Amino acid sequence: MTAELSPEAWAALGRVPSGLFILTARNGAEETGMLASWVQQCSFDPPRIVAAFSKDRWVLPWLVPGAALAVNVLAEGQKNLMGHFGKGFGPGEPAFNGLDVIRQDDAAPVLAEAHAWLDCRVAATFDAGDHLLVTATVVNGAVRSDARPATHVRKSGKHY
């Protein structure tokens, strides 16, 4: 059910800016990545992020407490990565063909081109209407360039 808001209210909601990220996950030997626009730091102690996932994302069963999740922060102008991950990948589809990817032990894949990255472990999930919020503890990370992080502003709060 969509909330009963005026068109002006939907437009105003769409103007809430967000970043642009590639979230990557690993489940055993399987791995995938997806474009995301709602990731925020939500805690200092322990350092945690929260990310919103549509409830129809097939990767959700992977995101159990302790699971590896990486946040790859995109820089302004990284349209190649936005385009690559914006199309989405189904179960078993290779998400990283043609990309330089860093893989370490029990971490999720990290994109070598990313402006910055965070290696995280899922802490918990919370219902949020048509999305699930996934909190994850940051265990490592780095900034790779002096570029500005990409931001995203929508025309409407009804959709991405």
XYZ file of C-alpha atoms in Angstrom:
160
model
C 0.000 0.000 0.000
C 1.412 3.369 -1.019
C 1.000 6.196 1.466
C -1.466 8.914 0.548
C 0.870 11.849 -0.052
C 0.438 14.781 -2.368
C 2.606 14.907 -5.506
C 4.489 17.786 -3.889
C 5.228 15.701 -0.788
C 6.514 12.812 -2.957
C 8.735 15.281 -4.827
C 10.080 16.662 -1.544
C 10.798 13.148 -0.249
C 12.745 12.428 -3.426
C 15.017 15.388 -2.735
C 16.541 13.696 0.313
C 20.068 13.058 -1.015
C 21.877 9.777 -0.672
C 25.170 8.315 -1.783
C 25.827 5.727 -4.463
C 27.336 2.418 -3.458
C 28.009 -1.068 -4.691
C 27.159 -3.539 -1.950
C 28.916 -6.873 -2.347
C 28.206 -10.074 -0.481
C 29.701 -13.507 -0.188
C 28.058 -16.789 0.770
C 30.608 -19.604 0.729
C 32.014 -19.680 -2.815
C 29.126 -17.592 -4.188
C 29.358 -13.810 -4.474
C 27.371 -10.959 -5.946
C 27.073 -7.199 -6.059
C 24.307 -4.626 -6.389
C 23.874 -0.890 -6.810
C 22.497 0.769 -3.670
C 21.637 4.317 -2.715
C 20.694 3.987 0.952
C 23.662 3.311 3.195
C 24.443 5.361 6.313
C 26.663 5.162 9.341
C 24.395 4.357 12.285
C 26.780 3.776 15.201
C 30.191 4.909 16.436
C 30.737 2.246 19.104
C 30.781 -0.273 17.600
C 31.277 1.309 14.165
C 28.230 0.239 12.140
C 26.439 1.023 8.927
C 22.841 0.405 7.951
C 21.715 -0.399 4.409
C 18.229 -0.738 2.948
C 17.389 -3.767 0.792
C 14.144 -4.209 -1.111
C 12.372 -7.297 0.225
C 12.427 -8.858 -3.254
C 16.255 -9.029 -3.369
C 17.295 -12.654 -3.753
C 20.504 -12.025 -1.756
C 18.649 -11.432 1.536
C 18.977 -15.048 2.792
C 22.776 -14.539 2.671
C 22.623 -11.567 5.046
C 22.515 -13.422 8.345
C 24.455 -12.310 11.451
C 28.178 -12.693 10.806
C 27.885 -12.710 7.003
C 30.414 -10.717 4.985
C 29.118 -7.528 3.352
C 31.248 -4.843 1.703
C 30.275 -1.254 1.008
C 32.073 0.112 -2.049
C 31.651 3.899 -2.113
C 31.417 5.303 -5.645
C 33.077 8.566 -6.632
C 31.471 11.217 -8.793
C 31.687 10.135 -12.418
C 32.004 6.384 -11.863
C 29.219 5.719 -14.347
C 30.932 2.551 -15.554
C 30.362 0.870 -12.178
C 26.847 2.327 -11.854
C 25.950 0.924 -15.266
C 27.570 -2.452 -14.615
C 25.744 -3.060 -11.332
C 22.592 -1.062 -12.130
C 21.296 -3.823 -14.402
C 21.292 -6.278 -11.491
C 22.396 -9.886 -11.300
C 20.372 -13.000 -10.635
C 21.424 -16.000 -8.547
C 24.521 -17.621 -10.038
C 25.172 -14.811 -12.535
C 28.774 -13.581 -12.464
C 28.673 -10.019 -11.109
C 32.360 -9.178 -11.389
C 33.357 -10.152 -14.949
C 35.717 -7.566 -16.423
C 36.314 -5.816 -13.075
C 39.396 -5.684 -10.881
C 38.235 -7.273 -7.619
C 40.113 -7.782 -4.363
C 39.198 -10.965 -2.521
C 40.490 -11.642 0.976
C 39.805 -14.613 3.259
C 36.299 -14.291 4.708
C 35.528 -10.792 3.354
C 33.073 -9.866 0.611
C 34.637 -8.805 -2.705
C 35.985 -5.241 -2.857
C 36.101 -3.262 -6.099
C 39.632 -1.968 -6.780
C 38.133 1.077 -8.571
C 35.943 2.117 -5.631
C 36.573 5.544 -4.102
C 36.465 3.942 -0.632
C 35.439 0.604 0.851
C 34.219 -0.862 4.120
C 34.534 -4.518 5.068
C 31.569 -5.357 7.311
C 29.875 -8.255 9.096
C 26.095 -8.349 9.323
C 24.826 -7.660 12.853
C 21.011 -7.718 12.470
C 18.067 -7.031 10.146
C 14.940 -4.973 10.794
C 11.642 -4.707 8.964
C 11.095 -1.318 7.328
C 7.930 -1.562 5.231
C 8.805 -2.744 1.726
C 12.523 -2.866 2.651
C 14.712 -4.605 5.222
C 17.347 -2.617 7.062
C 20.590 -4.518 7.493
C 23.019 -3.306 10.146
C 26.629 -4.376 9.820
C 29.731 -3.847 11.934
C 32.692 -2.287 10.124
C 35.871 -4.360 10.584
C 38.144 -2.700 8.007
C 38.157 -0.098 5.269
C 40.142 2.459 3.310
C 39.848 5.529 1.123
C 41.488 4.984 -2.255
C 41.255 8.415 -3.889
C 40.718 12.094 -3.176
C 37.620 12.143 -5.390
C 34.281 13.351 -4.089
C 31.753 10.646 -3.213
C 28.864 10.365 -5.659
C 25.460 11.584 -4.506
C 22.007 10.783 -5.794
C 18.844 12.898 -5.691
C 15.565 11.485 -7.016
C 12.712 13.349 -8.703
C 10.173 11.459 -6.593
C 10.165 9.623 -3.282
C 8.011 6.875 -4.851
C 10.859 5.013 -6.563
C 14.585 4.903 -7.206
